[in-house]
PDB file of C-alpha atoms in Angstrom:
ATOM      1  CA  UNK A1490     -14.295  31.848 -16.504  1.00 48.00           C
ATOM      2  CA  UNK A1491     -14.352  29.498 -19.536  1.00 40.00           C
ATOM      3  CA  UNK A1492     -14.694  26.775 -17.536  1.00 47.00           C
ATOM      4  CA  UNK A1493     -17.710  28.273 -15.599  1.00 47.00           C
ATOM      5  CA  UNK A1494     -19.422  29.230 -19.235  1.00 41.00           C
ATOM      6  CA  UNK A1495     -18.809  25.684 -20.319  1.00 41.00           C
ATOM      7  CA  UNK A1496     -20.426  23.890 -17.607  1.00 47.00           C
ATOM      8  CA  UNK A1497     -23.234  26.191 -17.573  1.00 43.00           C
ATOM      9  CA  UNK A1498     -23.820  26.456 -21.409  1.00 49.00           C
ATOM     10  CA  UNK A1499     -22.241  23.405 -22.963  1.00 48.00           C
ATOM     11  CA  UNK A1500     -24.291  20.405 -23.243  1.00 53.00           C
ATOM     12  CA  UNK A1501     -24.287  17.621 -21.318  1.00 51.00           C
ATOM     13  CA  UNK A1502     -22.602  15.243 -23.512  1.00 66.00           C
ATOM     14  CA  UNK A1503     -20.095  17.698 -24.588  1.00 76.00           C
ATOM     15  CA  UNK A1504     -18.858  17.845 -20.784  1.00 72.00           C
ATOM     16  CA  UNK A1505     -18.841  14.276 -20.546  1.00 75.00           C
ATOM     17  CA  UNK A1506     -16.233  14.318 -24.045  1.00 80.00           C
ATOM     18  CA  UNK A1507     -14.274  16.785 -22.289  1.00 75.00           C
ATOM     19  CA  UNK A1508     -14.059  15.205 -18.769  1.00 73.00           C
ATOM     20  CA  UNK A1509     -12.945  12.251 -20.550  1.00 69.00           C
ATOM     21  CA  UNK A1510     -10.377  13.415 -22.270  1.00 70.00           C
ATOM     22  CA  UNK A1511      -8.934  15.000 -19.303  1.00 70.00           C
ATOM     23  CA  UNK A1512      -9.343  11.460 -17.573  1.00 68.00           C
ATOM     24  CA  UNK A1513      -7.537  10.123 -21.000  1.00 70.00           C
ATOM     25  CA  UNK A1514      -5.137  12.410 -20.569  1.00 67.00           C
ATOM     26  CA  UNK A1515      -4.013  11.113 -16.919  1.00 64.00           C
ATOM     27  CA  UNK A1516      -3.373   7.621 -17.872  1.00 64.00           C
ATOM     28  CA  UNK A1517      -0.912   8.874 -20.277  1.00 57.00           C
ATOM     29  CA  UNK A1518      -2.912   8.352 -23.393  1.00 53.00           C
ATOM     30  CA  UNK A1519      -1.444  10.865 -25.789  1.00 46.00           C
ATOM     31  CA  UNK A1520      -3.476  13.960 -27.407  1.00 46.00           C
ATOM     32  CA  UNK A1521      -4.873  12.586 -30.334  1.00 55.00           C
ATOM     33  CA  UNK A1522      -5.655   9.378 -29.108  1.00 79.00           C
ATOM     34  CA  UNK A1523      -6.630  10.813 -25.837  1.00 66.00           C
ATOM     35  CA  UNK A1524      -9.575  12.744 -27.929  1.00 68.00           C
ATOM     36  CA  UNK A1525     -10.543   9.941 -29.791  1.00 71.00           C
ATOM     37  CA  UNK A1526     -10.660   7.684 -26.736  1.00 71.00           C
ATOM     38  CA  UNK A1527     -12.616  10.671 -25.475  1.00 72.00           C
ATOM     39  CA  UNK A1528     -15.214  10.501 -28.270  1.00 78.00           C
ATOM     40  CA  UNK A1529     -15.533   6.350 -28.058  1.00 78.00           C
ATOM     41  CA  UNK A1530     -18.748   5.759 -25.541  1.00 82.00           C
ATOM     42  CA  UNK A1531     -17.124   2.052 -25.239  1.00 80.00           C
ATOM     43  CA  UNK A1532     -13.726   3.347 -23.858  1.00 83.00           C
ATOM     44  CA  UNK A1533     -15.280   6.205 -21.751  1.00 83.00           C
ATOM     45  CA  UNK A1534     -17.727   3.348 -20.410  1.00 85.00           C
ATOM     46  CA  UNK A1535     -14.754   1.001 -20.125  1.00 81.00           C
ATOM     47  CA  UNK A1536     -12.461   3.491 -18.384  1.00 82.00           C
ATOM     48  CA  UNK A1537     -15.448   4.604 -15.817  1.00 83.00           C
ATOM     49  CA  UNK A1538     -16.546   0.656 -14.569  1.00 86.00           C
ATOM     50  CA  UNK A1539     -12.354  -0.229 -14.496  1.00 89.00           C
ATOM     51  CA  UNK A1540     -11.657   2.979 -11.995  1.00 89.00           C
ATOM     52  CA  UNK A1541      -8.666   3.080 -13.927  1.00 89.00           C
ATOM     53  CA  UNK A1542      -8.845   6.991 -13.818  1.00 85.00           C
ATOM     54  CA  UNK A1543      -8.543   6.537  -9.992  1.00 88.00           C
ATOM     55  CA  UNK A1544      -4.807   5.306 -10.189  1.00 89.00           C
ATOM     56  CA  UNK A1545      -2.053   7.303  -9.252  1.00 86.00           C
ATOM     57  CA  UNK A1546      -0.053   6.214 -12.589  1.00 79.00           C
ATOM     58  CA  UNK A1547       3.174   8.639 -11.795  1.00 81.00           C
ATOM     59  CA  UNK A1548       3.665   5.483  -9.531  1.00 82.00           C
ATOM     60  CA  UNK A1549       3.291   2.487 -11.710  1.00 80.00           C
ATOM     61  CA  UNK A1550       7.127   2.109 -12.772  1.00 75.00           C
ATOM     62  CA  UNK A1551       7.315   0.626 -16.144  1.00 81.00           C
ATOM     63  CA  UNK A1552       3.536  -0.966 -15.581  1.00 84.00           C
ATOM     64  CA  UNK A1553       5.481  -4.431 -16.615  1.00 92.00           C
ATOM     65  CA  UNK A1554       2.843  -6.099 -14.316  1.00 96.00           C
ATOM     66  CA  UNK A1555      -0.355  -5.839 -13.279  1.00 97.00           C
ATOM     67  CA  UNK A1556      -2.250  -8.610 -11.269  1.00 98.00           C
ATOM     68  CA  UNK A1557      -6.329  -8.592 -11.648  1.00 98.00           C
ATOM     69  CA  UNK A1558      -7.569 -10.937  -8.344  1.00 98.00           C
ATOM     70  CA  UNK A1559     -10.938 -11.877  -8.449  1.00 98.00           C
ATOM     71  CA  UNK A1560     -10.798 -11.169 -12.103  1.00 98.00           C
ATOM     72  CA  UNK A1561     -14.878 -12.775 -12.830  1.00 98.00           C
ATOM     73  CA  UNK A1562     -15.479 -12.470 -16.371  1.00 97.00           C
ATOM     74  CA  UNK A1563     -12.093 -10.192 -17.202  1.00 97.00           C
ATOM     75  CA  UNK A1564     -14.079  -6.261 -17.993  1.00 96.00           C
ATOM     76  CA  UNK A1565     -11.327  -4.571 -15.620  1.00 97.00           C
ATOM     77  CA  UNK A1566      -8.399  -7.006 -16.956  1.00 97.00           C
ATOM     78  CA  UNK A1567      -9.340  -5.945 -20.589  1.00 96.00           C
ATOM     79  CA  UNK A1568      -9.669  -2.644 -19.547  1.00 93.00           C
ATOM     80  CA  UNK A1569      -6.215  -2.632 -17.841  1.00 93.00           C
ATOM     81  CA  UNK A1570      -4.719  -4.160 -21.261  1.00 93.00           C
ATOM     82  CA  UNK A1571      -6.343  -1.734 -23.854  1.00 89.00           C
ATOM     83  CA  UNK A1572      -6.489   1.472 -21.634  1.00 88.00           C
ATOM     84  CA  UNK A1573      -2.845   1.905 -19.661  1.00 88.00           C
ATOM     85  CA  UNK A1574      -0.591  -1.308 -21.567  1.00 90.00           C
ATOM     86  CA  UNK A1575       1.065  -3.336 -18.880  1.00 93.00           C
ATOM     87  CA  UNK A1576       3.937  -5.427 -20.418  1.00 94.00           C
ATOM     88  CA  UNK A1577       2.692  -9.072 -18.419  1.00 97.00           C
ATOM     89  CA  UNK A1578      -1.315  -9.175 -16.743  1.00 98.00           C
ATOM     90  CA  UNK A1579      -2.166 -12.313 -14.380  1.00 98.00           C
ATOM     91  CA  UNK A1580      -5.650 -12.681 -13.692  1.00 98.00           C
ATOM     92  CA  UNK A1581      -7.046 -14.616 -11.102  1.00 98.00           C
ATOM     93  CA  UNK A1582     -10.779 -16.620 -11.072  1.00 98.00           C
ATOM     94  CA  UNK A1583     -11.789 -19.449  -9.438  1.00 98.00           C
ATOM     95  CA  UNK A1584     -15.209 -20.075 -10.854  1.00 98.00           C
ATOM     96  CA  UNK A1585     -15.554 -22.422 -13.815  1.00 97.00           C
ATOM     97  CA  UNK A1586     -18.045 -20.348 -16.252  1.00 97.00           C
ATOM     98  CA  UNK A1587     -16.637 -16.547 -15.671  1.00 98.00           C
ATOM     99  CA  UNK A1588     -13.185 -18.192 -16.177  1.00 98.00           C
ATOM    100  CA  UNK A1589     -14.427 -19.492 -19.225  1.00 98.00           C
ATOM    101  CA  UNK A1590     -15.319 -16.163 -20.573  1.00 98.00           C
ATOM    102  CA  UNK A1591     -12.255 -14.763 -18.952  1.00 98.00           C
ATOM    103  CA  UNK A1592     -10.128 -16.917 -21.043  1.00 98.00           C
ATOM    104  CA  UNK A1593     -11.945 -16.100 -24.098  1.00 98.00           C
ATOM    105  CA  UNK A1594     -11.857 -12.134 -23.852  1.00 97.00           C
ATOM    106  CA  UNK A1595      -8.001 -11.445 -22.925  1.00 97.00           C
ATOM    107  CA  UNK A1596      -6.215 -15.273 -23.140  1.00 97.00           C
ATOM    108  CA  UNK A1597      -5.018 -14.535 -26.258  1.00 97.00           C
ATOM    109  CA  UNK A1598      -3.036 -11.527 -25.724  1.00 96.00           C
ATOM    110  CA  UNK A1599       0.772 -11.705 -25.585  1.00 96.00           C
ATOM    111  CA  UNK A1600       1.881 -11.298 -22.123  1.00 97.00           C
ATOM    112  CA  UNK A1601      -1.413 -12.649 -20.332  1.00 98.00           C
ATOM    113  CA  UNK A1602      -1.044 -15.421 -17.556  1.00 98.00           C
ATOM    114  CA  UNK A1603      -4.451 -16.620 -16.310  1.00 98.00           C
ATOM    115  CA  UNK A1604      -4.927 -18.651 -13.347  1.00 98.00           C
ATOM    116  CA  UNK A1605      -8.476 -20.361 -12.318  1.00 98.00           C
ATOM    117  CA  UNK A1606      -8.226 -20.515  -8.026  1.00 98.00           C
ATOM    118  CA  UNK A1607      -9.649 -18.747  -5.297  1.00 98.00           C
ATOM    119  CA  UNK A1608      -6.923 -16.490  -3.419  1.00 98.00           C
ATOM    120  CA  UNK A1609      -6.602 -16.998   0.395  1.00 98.00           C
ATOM    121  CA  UNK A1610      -4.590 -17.736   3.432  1.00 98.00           C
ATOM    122  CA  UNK A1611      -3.080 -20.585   2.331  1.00 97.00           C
ATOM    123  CA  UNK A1612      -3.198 -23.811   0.266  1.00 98.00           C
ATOM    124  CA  UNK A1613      -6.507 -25.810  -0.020  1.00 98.00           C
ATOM    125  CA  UNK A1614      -9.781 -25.735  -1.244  1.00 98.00           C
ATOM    126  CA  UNK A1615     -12.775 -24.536  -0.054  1.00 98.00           C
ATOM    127  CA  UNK A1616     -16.423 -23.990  -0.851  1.00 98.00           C
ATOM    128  CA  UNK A1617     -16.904 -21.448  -3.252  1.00 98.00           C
ATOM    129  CA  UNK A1618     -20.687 -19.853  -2.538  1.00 97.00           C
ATOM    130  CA  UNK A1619     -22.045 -19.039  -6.425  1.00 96.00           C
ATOM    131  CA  UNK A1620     -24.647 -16.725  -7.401  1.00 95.00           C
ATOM    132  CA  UNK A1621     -26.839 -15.940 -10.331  1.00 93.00           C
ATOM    133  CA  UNK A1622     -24.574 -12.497 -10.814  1.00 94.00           C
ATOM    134  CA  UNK A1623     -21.283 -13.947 -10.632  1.00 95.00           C
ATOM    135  CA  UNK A1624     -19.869 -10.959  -9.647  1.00 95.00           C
ATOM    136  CA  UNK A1625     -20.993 -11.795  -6.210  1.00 96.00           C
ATOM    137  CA  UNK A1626     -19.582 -15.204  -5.942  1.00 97.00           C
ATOM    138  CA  UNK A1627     -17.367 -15.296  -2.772  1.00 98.00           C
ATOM    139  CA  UNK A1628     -15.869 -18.072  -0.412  1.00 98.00           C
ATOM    140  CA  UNK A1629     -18.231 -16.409   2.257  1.00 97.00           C
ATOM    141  CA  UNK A1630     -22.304 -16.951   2.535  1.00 95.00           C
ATOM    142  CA  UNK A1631     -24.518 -13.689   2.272  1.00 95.00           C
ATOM    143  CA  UNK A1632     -25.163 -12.032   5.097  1.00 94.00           C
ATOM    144  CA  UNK A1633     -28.484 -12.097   6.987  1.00 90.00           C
ATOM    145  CA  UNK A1634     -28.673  -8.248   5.705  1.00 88.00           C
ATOM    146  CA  UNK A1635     -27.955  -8.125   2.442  1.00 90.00           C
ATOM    147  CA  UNK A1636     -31.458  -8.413   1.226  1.00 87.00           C
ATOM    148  CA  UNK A1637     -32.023  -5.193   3.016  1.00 90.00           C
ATOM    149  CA  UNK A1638     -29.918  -3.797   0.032  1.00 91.00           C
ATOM    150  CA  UNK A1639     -30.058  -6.500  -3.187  1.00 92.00           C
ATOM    151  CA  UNK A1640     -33.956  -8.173  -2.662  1.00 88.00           C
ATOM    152  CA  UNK A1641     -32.700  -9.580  -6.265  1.00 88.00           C
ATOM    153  CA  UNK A1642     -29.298 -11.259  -4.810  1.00 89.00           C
ATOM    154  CA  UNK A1643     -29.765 -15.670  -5.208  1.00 87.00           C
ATOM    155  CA  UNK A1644     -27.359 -17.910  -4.561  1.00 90.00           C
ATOM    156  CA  UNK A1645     -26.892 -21.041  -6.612  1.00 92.00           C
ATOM    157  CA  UNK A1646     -25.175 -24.599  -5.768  1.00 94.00           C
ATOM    158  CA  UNK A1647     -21.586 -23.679  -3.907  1.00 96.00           C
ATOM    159  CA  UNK A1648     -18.247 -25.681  -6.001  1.00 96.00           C
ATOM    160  CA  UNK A1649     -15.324 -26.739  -4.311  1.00 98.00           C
ATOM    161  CA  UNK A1650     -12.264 -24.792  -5.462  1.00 98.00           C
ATOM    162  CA  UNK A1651      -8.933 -24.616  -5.272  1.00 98.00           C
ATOM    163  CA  UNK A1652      -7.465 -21.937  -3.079  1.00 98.00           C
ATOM    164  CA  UNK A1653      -3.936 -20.568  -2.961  1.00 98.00           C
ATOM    165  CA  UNK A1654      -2.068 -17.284  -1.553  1.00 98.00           C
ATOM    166  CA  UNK A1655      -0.815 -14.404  -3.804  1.00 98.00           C
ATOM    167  CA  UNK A1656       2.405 -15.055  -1.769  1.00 98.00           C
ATOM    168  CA  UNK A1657       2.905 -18.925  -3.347  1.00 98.00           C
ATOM    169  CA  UNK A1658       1.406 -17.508  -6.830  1.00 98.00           C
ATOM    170  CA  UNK A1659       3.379 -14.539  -7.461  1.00 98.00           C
ATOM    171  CA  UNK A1660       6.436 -15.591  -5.786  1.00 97.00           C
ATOM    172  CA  UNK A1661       8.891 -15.465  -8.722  1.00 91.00           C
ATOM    173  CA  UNK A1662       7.548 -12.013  -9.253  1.00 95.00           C
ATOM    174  CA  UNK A1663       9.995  -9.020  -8.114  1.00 92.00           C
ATOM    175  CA  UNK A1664       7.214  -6.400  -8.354  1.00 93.00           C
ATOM    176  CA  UNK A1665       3.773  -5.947  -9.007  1.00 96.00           C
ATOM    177  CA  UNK A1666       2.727  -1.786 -10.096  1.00 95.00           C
ATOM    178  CA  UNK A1667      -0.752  -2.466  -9.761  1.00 96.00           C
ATOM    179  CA  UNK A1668      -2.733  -5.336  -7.853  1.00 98.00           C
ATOM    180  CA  UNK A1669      -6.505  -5.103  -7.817  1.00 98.00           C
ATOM    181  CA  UNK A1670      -8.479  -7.096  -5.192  1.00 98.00           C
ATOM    182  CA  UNK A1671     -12.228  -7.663  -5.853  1.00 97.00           C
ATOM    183  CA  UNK A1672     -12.563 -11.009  -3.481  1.00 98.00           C
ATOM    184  CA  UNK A1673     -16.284  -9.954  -2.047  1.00 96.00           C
ATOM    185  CA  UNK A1674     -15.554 -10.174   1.626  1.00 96.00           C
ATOM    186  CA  UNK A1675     -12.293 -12.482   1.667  1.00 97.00           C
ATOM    187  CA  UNK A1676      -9.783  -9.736   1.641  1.00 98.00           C
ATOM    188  CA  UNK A1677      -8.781 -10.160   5.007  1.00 98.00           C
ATOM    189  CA  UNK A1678      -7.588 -13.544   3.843  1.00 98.00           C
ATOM    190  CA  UNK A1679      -5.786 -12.590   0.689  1.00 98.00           C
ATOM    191  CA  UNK A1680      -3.835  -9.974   2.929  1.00 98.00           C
ATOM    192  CA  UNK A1681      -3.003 -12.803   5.407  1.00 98.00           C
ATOM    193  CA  UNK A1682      -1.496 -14.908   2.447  1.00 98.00           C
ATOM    194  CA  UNK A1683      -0.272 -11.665   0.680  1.00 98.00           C
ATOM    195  CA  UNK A1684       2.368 -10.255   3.013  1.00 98.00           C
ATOM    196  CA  UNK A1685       5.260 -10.810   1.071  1.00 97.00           C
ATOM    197  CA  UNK A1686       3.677  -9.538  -2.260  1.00 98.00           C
ATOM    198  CA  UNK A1687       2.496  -6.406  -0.626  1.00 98.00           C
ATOM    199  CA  UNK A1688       5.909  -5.799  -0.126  1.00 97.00           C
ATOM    200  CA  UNK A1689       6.834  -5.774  -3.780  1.00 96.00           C
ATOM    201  CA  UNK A1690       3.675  -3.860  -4.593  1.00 96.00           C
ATOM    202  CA  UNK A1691       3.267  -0.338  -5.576  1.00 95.00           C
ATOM    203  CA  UNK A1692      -0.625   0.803  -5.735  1.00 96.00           C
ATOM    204  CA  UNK A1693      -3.393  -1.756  -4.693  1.00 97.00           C
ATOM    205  CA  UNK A1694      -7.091  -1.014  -5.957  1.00 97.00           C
ATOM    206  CA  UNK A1695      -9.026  -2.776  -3.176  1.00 97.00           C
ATOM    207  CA  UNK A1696     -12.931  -3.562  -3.555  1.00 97.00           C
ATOM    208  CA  UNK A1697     -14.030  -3.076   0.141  1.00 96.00           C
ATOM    209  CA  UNK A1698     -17.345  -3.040   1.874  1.00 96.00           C
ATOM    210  CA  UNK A1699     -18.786  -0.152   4.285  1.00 97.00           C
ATOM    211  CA  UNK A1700     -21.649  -2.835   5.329  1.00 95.00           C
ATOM    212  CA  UNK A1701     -21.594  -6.315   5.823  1.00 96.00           C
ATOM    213  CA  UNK A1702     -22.607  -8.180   2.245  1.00 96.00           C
ATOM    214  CA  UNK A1703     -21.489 -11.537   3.428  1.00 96.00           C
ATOM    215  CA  UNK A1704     -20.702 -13.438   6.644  1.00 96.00           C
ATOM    216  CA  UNK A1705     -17.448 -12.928   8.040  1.00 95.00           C
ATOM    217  CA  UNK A1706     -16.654  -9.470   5.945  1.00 96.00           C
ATOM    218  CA  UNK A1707     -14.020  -7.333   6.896  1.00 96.00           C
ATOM    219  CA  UNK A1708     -15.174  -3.716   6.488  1.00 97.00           C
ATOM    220  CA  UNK A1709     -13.574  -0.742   5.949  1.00 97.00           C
ATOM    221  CA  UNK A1710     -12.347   0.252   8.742  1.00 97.00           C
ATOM    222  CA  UNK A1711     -10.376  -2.455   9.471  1.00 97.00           C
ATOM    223  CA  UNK A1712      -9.207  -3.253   5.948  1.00 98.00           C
ATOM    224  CA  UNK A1713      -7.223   0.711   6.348  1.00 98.00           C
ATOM    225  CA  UNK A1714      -6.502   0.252   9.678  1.00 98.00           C
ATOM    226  CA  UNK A1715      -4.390  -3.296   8.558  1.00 97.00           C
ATOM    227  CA  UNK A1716      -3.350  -1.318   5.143  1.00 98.00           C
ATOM    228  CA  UNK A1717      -1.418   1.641   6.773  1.00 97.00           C
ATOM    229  CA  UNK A1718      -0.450   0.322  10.163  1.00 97.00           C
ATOM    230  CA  UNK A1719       0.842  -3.256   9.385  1.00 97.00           C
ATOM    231  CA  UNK A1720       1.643  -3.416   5.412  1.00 97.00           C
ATOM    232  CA  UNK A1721       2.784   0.233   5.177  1.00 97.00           C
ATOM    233  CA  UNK A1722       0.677   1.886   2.792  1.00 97.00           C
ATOM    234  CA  UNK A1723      -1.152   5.294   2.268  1.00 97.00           C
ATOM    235  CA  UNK A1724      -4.765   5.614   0.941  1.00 97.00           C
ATOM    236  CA  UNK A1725      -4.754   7.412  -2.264  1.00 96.00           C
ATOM    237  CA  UNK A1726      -8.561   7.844  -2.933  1.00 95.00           C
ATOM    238  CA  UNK A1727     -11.833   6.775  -2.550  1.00 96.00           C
ATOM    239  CA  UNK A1728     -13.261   5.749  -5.756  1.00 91.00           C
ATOM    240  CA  UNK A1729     -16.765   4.722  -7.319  1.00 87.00           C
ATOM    241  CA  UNK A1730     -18.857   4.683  -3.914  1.00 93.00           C
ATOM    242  CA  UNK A1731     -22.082   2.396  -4.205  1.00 94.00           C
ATOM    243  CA  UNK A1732     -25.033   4.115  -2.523  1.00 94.00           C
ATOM    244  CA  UNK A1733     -28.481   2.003  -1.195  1.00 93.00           C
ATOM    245  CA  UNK A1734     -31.587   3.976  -1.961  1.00 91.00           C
ATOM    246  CA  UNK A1735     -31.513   5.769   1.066  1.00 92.00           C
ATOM    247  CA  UNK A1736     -27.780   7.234   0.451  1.00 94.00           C
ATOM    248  CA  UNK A1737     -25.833   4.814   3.082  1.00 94.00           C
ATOM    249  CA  UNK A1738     -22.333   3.903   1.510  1.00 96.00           C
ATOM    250  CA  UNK A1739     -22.172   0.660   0.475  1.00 96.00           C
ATOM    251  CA  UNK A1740     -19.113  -0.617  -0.836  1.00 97.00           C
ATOM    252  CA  UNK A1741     -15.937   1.009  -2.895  1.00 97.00           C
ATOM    253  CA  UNK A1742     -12.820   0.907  -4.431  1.00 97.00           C
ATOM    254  CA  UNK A1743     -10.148   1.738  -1.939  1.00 97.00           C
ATOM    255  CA  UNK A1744      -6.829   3.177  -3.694  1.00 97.00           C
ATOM    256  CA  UNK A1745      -3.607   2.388  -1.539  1.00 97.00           C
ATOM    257  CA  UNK A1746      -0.064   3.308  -2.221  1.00 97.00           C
ATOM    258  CA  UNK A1747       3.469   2.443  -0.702  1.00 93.00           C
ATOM    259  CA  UNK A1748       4.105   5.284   1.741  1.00 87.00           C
ATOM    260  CA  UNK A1749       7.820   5.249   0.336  1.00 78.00           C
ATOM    261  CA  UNK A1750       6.342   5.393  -3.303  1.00 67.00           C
ATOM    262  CA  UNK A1751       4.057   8.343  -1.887  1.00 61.00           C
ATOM    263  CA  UNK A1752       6.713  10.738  -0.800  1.00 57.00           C
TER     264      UNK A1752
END
């Protein structure tokens, strides 16, 4: 009944406090600091654009390390750091200027490994196709139909990168708790070059598209089809849909878990 008041009475802005505290409150923040975290427009901003609050953190072990792929100019890998703590971070950018910043927002921090290459397959380079947002830079061209959806979307002059798989990059690793994947398009590749680190993983945050942004996209469908049948994981949620104008899902952040992890 309180609840029913609140939401009915209660400001706008007070509900968004109190919804972030309870999201706070999930990744283990503790009640103080939860409140103030709660009451910080920076963190609440910083916890909504990471989708940490999506993470099933009951599963993260000791969170000694998370691995940001397609880490750009480092928001979720500075998010990761300040909002749930992991012991060791590697991040993961191939493109010269977002590395740049990258570097300069969380290379300082004790326990941060950054590496500047694409992730793929396997070992070589390739043609990495830049934009004006970086954000979209991907190993794959834009699709035909993406300017049905982004009219603003320009591409710049593609850069030869170096590409390597998570398998060669995190082999000394024993586990990873937490792997996001934000590879716009390629993550049929990183999976291909990933099968012994999915393995060792516990909960992968996967960027994945519901429409084809670039040529040679896996979509969803397939992406959870290879998840659960051939690496053995369980989708945990659906976070942060994108919508076009019309209300057509675009693209989200897919939450997976180990089904063993799950039980």
């Amino acid at each position: 009944m309180v609840k029913q008041v609140l939401r009915f009475c209660a400001p706008a802005g007070v509900l968004e406090v109190l919804r972030a505290k309870r999201a706070f409150d999930r990744i283990a923040f503790g009640s103080g600091s939860a409140w103030r975290a709660a009451l910080s427009p920076t963190l609440r901003e910083m916890l909504e654009s990471s989708r940490l609050g999506s993470v099933p953190l009951r599963l993260l072990g000791e969170r000694a390390l998370f691995v940001d792929v397609g880490a750009n100019v480092g928001a979720w890998s500075e998010a990761a750091l300040r909002l749930l703590g992991p012991r060791r971070l590697i991040a993961v950018e191939p493109a010269p200027e977002p590395f740049a910043e990258l570097k300069a927002r969380v290379g300082a921090r004790p326990g941060v490994t950054l590496l500047q290459c694409a992730v793929g397959a396997e070992e070589g380079t390739a043609m990495l196709h830049r934009m004006e947002r970086s954000e979209w830079n991907s190993l794959l061209p834009l699709s035909d139909q993406v300017g049905d959806y982004y009219p603003t979307v320009a591409e710049k002059e593609p850069l030869p990168v170096r590409v390597a798989p998570l398998d060669a990059l995190l082999a000394g690793e024993e586990h990873i708790d937490l792997l996001k994947v934000d590879v716009q398009g390629g993550e049929w590749a990183v999976m291909d070059g990933a099968r012994e680190t999915l393995k060792r993983t516990r909960v992968l945050m996967l960027e994945t598209n519901f429409v084809s942004h670039y040529r040679g996209d896996t979509l969803f469908v397939d992406l959870h089809r290879r998840m659960t049948d051939e690496f053995g994981f369980e989708l945990f949620r659906i976070a942060n849909p994108h919508h076009s104008r019309e209300g057509k899902v675009l693209y989200a952040d897919a939450v997976y878990v180990r089904r063993e992890s799950a039980a």
